[in-house]
XYZ file of C-alpha atoms in Angstrom:
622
model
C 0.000 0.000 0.000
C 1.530 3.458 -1.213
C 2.064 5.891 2.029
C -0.192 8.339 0.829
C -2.941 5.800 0.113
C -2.261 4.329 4.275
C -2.284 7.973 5.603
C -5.696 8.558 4.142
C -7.128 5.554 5.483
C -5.909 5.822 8.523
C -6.632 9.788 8.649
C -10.797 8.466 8.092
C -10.604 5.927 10.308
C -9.374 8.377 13.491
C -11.561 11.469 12.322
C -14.678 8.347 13.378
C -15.758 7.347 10.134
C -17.447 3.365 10.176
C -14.091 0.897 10.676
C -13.658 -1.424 7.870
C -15.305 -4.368 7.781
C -13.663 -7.484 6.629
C -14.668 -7.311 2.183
C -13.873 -3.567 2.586
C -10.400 -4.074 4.064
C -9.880 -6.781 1.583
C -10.987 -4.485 -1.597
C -8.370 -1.905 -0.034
C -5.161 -4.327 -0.268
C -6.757 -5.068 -3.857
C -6.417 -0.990 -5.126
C -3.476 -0.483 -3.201
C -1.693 -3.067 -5.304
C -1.850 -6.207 -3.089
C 0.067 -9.642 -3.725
C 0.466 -10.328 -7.228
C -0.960 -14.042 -7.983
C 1.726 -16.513 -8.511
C 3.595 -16.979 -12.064
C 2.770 -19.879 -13.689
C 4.895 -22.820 -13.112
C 6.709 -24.553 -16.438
C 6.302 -28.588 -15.506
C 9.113 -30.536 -13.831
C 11.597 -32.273 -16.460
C 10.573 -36.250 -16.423
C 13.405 -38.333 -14.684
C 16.206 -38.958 -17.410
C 15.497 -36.289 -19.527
C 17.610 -33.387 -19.822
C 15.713 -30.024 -18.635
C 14.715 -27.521 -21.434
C 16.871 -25.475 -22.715
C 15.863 -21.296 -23.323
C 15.532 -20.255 -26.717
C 18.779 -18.262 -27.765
C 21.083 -21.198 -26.432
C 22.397 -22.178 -23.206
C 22.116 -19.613 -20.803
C 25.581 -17.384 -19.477
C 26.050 -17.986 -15.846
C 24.659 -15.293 -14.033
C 26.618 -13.551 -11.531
C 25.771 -13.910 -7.590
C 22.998 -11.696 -6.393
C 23.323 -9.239 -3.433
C 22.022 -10.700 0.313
C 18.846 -9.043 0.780
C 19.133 -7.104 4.061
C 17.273 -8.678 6.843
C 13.533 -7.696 7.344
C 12.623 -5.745 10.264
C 11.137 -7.276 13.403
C 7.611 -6.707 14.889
C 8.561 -5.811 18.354
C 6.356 -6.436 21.539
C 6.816 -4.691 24.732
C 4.786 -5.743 27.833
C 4.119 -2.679 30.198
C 2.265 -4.895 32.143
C -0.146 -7.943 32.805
C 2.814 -10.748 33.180
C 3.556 -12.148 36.544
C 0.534 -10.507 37.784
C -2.998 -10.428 37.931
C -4.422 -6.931 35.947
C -2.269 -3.923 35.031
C -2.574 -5.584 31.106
C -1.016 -3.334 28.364
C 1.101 -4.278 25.181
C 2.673 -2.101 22.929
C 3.233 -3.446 18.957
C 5.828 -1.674 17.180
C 6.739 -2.178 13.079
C 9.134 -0.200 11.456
C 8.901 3.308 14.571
C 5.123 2.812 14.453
C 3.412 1.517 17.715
C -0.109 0.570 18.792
C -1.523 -0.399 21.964
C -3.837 -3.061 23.328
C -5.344 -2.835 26.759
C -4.619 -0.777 29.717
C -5.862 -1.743 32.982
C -4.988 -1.241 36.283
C -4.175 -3.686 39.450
C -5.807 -3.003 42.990
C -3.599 -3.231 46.188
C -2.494 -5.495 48.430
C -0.976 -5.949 51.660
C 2.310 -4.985 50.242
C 0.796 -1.530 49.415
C -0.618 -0.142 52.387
C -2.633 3.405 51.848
C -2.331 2.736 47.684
C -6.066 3.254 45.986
C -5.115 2.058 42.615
C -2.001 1.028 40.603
C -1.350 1.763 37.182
C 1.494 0.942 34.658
C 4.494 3.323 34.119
C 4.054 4.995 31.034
C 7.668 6.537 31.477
C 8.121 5.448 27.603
C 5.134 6.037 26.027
C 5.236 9.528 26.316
C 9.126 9.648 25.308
C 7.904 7.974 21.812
C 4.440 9.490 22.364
C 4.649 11.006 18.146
C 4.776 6.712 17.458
C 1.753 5.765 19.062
C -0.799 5.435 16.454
C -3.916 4.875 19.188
C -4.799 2.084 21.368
C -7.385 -0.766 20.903
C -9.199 -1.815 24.160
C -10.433 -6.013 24.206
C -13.055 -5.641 26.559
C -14.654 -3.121 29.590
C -13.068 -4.668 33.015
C -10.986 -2.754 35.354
C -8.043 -4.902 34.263
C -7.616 -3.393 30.962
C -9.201 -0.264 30.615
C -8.943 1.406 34.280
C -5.894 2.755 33.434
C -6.784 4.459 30.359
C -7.550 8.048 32.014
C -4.193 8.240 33.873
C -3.031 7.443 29.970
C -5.000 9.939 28.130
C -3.895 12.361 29.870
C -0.028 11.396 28.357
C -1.104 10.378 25.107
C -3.546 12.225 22.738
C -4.132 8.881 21.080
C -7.450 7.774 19.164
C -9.497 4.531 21.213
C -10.964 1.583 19.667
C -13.485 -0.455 21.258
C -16.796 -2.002 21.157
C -19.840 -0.584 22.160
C -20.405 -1.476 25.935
C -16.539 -0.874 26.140
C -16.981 2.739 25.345
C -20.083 3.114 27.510
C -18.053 2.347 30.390
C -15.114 3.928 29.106
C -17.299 7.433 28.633
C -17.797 6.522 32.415
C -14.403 7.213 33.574
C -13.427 9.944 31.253
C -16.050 11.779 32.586
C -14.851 11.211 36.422
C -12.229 12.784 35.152
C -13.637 15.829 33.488
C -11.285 14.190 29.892
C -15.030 12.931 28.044
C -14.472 15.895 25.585
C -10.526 15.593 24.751
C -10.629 12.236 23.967
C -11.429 10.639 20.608
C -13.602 7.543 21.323
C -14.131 4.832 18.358
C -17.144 2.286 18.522
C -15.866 -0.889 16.681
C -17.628 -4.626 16.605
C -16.623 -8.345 15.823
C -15.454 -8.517 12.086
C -14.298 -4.421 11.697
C -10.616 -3.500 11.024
C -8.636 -0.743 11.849
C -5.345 0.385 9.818
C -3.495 2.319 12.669
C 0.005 3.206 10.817
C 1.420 0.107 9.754
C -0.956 -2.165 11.720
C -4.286 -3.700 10.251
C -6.436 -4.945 12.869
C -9.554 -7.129 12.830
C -11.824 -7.562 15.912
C -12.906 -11.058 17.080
C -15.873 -11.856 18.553
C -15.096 -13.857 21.933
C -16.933 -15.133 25.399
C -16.267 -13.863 28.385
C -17.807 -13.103 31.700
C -18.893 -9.168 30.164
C -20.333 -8.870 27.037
C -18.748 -7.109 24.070
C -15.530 -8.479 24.408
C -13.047 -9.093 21.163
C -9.872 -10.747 20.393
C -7.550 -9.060 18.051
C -5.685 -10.499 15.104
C -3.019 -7.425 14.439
C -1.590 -7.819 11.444
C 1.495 -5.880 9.614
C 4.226 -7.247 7.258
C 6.094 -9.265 9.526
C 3.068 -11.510 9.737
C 0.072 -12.000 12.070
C -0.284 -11.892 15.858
C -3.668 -12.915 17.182
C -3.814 -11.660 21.145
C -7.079 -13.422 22.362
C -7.628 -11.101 25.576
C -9.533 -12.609 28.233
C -11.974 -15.340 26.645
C -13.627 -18.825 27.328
C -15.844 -20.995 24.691
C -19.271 -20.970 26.168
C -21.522 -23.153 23.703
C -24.866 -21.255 25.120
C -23.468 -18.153 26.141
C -26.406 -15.803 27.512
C -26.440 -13.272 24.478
C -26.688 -15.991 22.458
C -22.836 -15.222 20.527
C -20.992 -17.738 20.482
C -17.173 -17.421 20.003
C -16.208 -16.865 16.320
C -13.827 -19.997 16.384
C -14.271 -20.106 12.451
C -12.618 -16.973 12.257
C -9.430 -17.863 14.312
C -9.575 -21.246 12.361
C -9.363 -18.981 9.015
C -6.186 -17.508 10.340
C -5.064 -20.185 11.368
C -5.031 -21.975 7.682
C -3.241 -18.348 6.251
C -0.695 -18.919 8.429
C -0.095 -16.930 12.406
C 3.261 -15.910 13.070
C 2.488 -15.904 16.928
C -0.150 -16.376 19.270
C -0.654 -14.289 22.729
C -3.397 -16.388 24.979
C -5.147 -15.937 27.981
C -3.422 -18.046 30.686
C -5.659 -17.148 33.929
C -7.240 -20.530 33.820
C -3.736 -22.313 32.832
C -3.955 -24.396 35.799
C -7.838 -25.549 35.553
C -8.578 -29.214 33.766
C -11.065 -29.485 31.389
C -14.245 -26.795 30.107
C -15.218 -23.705 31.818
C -19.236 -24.387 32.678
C -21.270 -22.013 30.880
C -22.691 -19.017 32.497
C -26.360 -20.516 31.783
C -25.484 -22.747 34.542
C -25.430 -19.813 37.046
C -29.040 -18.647 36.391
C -30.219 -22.214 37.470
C -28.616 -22.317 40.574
C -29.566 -18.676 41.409
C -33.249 -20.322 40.420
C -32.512 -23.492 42.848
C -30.756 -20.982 45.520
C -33.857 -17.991 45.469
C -36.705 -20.694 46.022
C -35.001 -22.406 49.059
C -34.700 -19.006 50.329
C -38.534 -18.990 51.404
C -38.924 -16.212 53.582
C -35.122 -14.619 54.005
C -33.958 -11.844 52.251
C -31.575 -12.273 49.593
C -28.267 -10.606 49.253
C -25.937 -11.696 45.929
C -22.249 -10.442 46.100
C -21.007 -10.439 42.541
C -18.383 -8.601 40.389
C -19.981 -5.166 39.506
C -19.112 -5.736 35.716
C -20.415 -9.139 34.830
C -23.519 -7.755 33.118
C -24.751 -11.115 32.302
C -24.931 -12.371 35.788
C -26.899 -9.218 36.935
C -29.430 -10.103 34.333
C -29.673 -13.499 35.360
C -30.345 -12.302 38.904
C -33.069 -9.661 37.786
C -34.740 -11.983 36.165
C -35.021 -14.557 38.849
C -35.990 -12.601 41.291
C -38.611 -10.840 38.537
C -40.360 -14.347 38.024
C -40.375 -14.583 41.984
C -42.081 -11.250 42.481
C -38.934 -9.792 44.082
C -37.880 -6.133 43.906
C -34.270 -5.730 43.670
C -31.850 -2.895 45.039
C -28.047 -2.040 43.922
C -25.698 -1.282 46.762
C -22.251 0.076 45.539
C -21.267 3.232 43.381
C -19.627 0.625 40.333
C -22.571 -1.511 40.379
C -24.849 1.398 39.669
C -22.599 2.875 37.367
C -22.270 -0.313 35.066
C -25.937 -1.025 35.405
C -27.210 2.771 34.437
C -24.327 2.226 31.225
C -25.914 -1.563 30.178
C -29.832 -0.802 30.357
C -28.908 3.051 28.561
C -27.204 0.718 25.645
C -29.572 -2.048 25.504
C -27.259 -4.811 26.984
C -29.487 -5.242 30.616
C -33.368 -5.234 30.353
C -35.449 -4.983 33.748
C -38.598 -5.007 33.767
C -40.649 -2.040 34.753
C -41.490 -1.748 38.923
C -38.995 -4.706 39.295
C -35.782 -1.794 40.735
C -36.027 -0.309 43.725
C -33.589 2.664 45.356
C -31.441 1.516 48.011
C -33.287 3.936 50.491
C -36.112 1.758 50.281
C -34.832 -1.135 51.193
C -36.409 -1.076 54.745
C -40.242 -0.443 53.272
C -40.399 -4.169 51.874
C -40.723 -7.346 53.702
C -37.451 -10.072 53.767
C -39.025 -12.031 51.330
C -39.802 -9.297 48.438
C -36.447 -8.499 48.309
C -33.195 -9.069 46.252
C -30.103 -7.014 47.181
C -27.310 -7.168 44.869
C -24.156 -5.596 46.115
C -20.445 -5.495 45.450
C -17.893 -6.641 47.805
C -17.420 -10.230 46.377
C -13.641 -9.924 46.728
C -13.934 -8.804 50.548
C -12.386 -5.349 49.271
C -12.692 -2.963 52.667
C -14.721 -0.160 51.854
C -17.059 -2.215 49.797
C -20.807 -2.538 50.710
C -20.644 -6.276 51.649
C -17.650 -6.075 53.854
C -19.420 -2.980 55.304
C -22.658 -5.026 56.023
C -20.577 -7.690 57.719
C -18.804 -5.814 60.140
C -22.050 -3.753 61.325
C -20.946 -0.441 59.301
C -23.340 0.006 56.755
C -25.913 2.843 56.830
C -28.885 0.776 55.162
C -28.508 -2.383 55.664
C -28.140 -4.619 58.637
C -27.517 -8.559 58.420
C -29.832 -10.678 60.336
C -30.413 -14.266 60.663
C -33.217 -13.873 57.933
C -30.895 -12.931 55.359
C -29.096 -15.638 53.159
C -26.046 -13.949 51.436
C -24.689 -15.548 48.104
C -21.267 -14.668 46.992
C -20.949 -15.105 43.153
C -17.745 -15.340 42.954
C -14.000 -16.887 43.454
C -11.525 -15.189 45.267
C -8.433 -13.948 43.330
C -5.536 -15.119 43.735
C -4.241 -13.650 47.132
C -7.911 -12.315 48.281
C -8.804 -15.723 49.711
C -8.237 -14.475 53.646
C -10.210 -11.166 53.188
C -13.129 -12.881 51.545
C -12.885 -15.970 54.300
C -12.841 -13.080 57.280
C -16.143 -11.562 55.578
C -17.927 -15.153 55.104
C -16.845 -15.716 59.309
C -18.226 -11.893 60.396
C -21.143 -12.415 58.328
C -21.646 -16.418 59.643
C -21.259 -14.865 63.340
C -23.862 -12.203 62.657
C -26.629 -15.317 61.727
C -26.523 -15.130 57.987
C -26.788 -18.116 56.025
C -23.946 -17.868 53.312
C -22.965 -19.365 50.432
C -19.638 -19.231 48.427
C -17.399 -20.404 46.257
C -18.091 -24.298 44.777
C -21.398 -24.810 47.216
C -24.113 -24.718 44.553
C -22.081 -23.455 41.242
C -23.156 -19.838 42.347
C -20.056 -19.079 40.385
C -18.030 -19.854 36.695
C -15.442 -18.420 35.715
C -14.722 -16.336 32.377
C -11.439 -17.785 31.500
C -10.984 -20.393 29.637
C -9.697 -24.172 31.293
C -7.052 -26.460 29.507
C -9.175 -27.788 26.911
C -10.264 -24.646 25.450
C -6.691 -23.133 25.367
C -5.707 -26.208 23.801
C -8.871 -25.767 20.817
C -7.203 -22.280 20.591
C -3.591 -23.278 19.872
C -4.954 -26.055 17.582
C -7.339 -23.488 15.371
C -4.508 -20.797 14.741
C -1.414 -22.982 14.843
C 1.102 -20.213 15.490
C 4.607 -20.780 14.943
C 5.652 -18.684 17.669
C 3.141 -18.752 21.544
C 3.877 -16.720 23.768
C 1.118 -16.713 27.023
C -0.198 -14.022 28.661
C -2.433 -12.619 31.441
C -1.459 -14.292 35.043
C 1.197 -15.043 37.456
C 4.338 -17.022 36.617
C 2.491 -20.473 37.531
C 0.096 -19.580 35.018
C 2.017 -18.775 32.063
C 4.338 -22.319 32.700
C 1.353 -24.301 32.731
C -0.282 -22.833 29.621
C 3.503 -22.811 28.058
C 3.678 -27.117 29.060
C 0.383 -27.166 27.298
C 1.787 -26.017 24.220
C 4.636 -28.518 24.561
C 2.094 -31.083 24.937
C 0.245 -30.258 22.009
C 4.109 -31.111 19.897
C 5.164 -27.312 19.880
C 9.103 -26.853 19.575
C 9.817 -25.435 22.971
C 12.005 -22.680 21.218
C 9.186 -21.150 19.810
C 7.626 -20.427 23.351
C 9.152 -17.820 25.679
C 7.542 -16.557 28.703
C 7.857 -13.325 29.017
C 7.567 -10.426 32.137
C 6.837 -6.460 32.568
C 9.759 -5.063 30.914
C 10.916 -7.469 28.544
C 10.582 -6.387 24.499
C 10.185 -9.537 22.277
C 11.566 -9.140 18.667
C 9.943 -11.855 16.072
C 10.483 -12.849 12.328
C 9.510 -15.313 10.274
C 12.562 -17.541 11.592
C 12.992 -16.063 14.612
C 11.819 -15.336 18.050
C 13.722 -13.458 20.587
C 14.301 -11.307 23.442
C 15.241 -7.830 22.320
C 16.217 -4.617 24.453
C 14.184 -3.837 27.888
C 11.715 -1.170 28.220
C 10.820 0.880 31.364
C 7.944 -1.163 33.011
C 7.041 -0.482 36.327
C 4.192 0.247 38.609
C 2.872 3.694 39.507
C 0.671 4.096 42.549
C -2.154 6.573 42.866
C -2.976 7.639 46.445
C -5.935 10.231 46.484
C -5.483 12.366 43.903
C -1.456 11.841 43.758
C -0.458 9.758 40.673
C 2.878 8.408 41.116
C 4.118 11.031 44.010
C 4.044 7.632 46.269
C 7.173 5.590 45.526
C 8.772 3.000 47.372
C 10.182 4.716 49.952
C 7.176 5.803 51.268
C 5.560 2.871 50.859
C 8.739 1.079 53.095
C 7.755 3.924 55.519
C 4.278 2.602 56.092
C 5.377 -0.344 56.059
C 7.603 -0.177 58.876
C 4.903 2.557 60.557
C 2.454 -0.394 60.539
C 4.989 -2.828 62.120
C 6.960 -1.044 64.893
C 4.946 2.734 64.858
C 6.710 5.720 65.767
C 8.184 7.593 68.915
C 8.610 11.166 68.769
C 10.930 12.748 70.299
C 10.500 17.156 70.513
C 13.112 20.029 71.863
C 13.040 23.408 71.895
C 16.140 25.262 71.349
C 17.544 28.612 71.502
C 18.119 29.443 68.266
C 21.133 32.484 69.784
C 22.877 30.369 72.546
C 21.963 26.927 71.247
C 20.580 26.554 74.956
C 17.666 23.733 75.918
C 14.325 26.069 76.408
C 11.764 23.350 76.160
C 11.789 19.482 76.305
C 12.468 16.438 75.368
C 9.044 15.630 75.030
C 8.121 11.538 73.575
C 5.483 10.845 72.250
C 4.320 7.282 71.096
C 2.020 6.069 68.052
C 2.101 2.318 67.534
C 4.576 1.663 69.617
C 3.648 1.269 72.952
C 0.791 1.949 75.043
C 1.741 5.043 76.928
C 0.078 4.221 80.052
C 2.085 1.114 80.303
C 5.298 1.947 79.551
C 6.103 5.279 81.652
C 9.556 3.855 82.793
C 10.684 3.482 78.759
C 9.305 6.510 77.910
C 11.017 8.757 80.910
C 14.021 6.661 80.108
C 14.030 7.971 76.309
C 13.737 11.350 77.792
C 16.968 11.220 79.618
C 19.072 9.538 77.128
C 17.969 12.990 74.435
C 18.689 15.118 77.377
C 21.817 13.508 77.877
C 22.589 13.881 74.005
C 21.866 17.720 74.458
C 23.893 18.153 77.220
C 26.992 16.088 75.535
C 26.688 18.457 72.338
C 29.067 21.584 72.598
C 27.010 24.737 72.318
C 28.247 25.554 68.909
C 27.614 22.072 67.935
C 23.835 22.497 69.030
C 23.099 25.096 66.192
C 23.923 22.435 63.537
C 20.315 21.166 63.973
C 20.564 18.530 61.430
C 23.655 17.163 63.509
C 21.166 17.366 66.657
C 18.666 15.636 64.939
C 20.563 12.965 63.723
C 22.127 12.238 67.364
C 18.614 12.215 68.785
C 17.794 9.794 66.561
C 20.349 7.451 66.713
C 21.138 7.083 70.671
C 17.037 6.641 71.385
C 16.476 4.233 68.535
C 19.838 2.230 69.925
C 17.348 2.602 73.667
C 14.380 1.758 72.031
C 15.845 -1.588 70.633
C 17.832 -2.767 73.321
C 14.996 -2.097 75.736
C 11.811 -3.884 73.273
C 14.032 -5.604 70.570
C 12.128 -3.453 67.538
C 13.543 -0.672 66.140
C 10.152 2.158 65.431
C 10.932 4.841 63.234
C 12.481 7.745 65.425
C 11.295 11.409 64.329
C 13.200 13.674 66.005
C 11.806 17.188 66.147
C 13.647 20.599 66.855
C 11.820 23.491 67.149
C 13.582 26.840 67.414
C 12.584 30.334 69.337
């Protein structure tokens, strides 16, 4: 395709006209002077006779031809989304041009105390910002698109997605007062997008919310088909199944690699199909009787939430949301057509306490025992509209992720203590997964046959076991690598290898700080939450250098004052004998004041308690 000819395509394509669908993208390579069919073939001499000779007599012998210079790579950089569960973002380059798939964020842990969110570092991005030719987004869950403001606000980059995608990525632009700056895309199953050098196709693909797409991203190095998250669900709710005849298509032309889900890595066999969820919520609701339902569930899987509306329709149930994300996503899937209640059937949360136990269906987020969410709120006694009695029966539709399993256990044991019947995890199938087990990863790897696989999406356990099911399936080891945050992967049609590292970190937003919380701080709070913090305040003369005021100490998580009035009167002689051993001019230097303070009542503090707090020494001046 001539330059000018790409830049106009692409040019209609970002100013919002209609993607291509497949016959149109087809016709394109056509005009633009696509592959020429093959010469015709003379036949092959018969054995003992003597090839043909060209008219004019034997031919001279013709001198050696010049190497052709090697091709250049396709180059993939992982920003995130390996060795980990969410942060997902990969950046394609070809020949300076890059494009983007996916950018999510990853919620705290333990090891992150205070942290609200954490995002990738886009550190390069912006250095190579002019490169990035916009960003295609598989599907709407926090995982891969929550990190898309904090992005935006970097790049000025045009976004691809489908329909419900952009719904709930209009959402979050909007939180952030961005809705107007940013050029939004709607794309479905079958569409392609020329982004530079890039042409990619959208593939339709199950998953636990609807609307979401594979990609097969295509350029002249070959084809890489990244699945995002997906599962084969043979009765899927919206009645779509996955488009396995397209990836089989590919598969025949020939996929230089393959980048596949590996959450469910670990898992023999199928994934059950949603359906299977609506007929134990069916089973669950009519055992109920007379208690009030609650249903835990992630705030995004719009096809559950359906499933529960309509049960508890058919019972002659109302049903309330509880939780700012649950509202959000089901306000953005009735506006666009992809949830349908029936009229009279939702109810505001503030009216909750006008219907009897047995009209009523709460659903409510908090399935992953997250702190501040409504569920763990209503367990430990702390929400404003709901209280948990022993006529409630709580169902949590979901399975912890990986690491989450003691905060959701402590919420099933509050709730358990408070009377509640619950049930959770495997009891009565409340829960299936949207990944896709062994078997379907396997159907996937035998449909595109990629000479290169590279898995994706999980923790280091995850990405072995889907790289030994490769193996298994007779793939030459060295066309596998697993790969981590950082690493840049550089593939030809011979070759796949590890190229030059890229800046790929993690960036934690605290409030409304975006990466002002490194980890320094965070070893801070760390050690705050361990040993605390003792205090220890002077006053000095800021002429004479003279003690006016003090030592004061003061405790916070150390000790309990009342307890410990011997340590604490001991700490205030040791820092007034470290005054009274520093020579007058000495005393002025107050860093050099501070720094003995600390150090001789830290040395106390330790030998007296064996911990070492953090020591803030304090010196005020008059």
């Amino acid at each position: 395709m001539q330059q000018e000819e790409k830049k106009e395509v692409l040019d209609a394509s970002v100013r919002g006209k209609k993607p291509y669908s497949r016959q149109e993208a087809g016709s394109r390579r056509q005009e633009a002077g696509g592959h020429a069919p093959a010469a015709r073939q003379k036949p092959p001499a018969q054995p003992g006779q003597r090839p043909a000779q060209p008219q004019g007599g034997p031919q001279k012998k013709q001198q050696a031809r010049p190497k052709k210079a090697p091709k250049p790579p396709l180059r993939i950089a992982f920003l995130g989304g390996l060795n980990e569960v969410g942060k997902n973002i990969t950046c394609y380059e070809f020949k300076g041009e890059r494009i983007l798939v996916d950018c999510g964020l990853a919620f705290p842990d333990a090891e992150t105390p205070g942290i609200d969110l954490i995002i990738p570092d886009f550190s390069w991005l912006e250095q190579n910002a002019d490169t990035v030719k916009g960003i295609v987004i598989t599907h709407g869950h926090e995982d891969h698109i929550g990190g898309l403001p904090y992005l935006l606000k970097k790049l000025s980059i045009p976004v691809f997605a489908s329909k419900l995608t952009i719904g709930l990525i209009k959402g979050k632009l909007r939180e952030h007062r961005m809705l107007d700056r940013v050029r939004l895309h709607e794309i479905k199953p079958g569409d392609t997008m020329l982004l530079g050098g890039f042409l990619v196709e959208a593939i339709h693909v199950n998953h636990s919310i609807p609307d979401a797409m594979a990609l097969a991203i295509t350029c002249e190095a070959g084809t890489v088909i990244q699945t995002g998250d997906f599962k084969i669900d043979t009765t899927p709710i919206d009645g779509e199944m996955i488009d396995l005849a397209r990836f089989a298509r590919f598969g025949k032309k020939g996929v230089l690699a393959l980048l596949s889900d590996s959450t469910n890595a670990e898992r023999p066999g199928y994934t059950m199909s949603e359906r299977k969820v609506g007929e134990s919520f069916e089973t669950l609701f009519r055992k109920a009787g007379g208690r009030r339902l609650l249903v835990a569930t992630f705030s995004s899987n719009v096809h559950r939430i359906q499933q529960i509306i309509d049960v508890a329709a058919q019972l002659g149930r109302k049903v309330a949301l509880l939780g700012r994300s649950l509202e959000n996503v089901v306000g953005v899937g009735t506006e666009l057509g992809y949830l349908h209640i029936p009229d009279g059937v939702l109810i505001p949360a503030d009216m909750i306490n006008r219907y009897a136990h047995d009209q009523l269906v709460i659903i409510t987020t908090g399935s992953q025992g997250e702190p501040m969410s409504a569920l763990t709120r209503m367990a430990f006694s702390d929400h404003r509209k709901v209280d948990i009695t022993p006529q409630d029966c709580v169902i949590i539709s979901a399975t912890p992720i990986p690491g989450n399993e003691k905060t959701v256990g402590r919420v099933v044991n509050e709730l358990l203590k408070l009377g509640a019947q619950v049930v959770y995890e495997k009891m009565y199938d409340v829960h299936v997964s949207g990944h896709a087990c062994q078997e379907e990863l396997k159907i996937m790897l035998g449909l595109t046959r990629p000479k290169f696989f590279i898995p994706v999406h999980g923790e280091q356990k995850h990405l072995t076991k889907h790289a030994n099911l490769a193996m298994s399936m007779g793939m030459n080891p060295n066309h596998i690598i697993i790969a981590d945050n950082g690493i840049q992967l550089e593939l030809t049609a011979d070759e796949l290898k590890v190229g030059d590292p890229v800046p790929a970190g993690s960036v934690y937003v605290d409030g409304y700080g975006v990466g002002d919380v490194g980890s320094a701080v965070l070893r801070d709070r760390k050690h705050l939450a361990q040993e605390g913090m003792v205090i220890v305040s002077v006053c000095m003369d800021q002429a004479t250098g003279q003690l006016v005021s003090g030592p004061e100490i003061v405790s916070k998580g150390f000790v309990y004052v009342k307890e410990s009035e011997d340590l604490l009167q001991e700490a205030r002689e040791v820092a007034q004998r470290v005054i009274d051993e520093t020579p007058a001019r000495a005393r002025r230097d107050w860093n050099t004041l501070r720094g003995r303070l600390r150090e001789d009542v830290s040395r106390l503090m330790y030998e007296r308690t064996k911990r070492s707090p953090i020591v803030l020494p304090v010196v005020l001046v008059s």
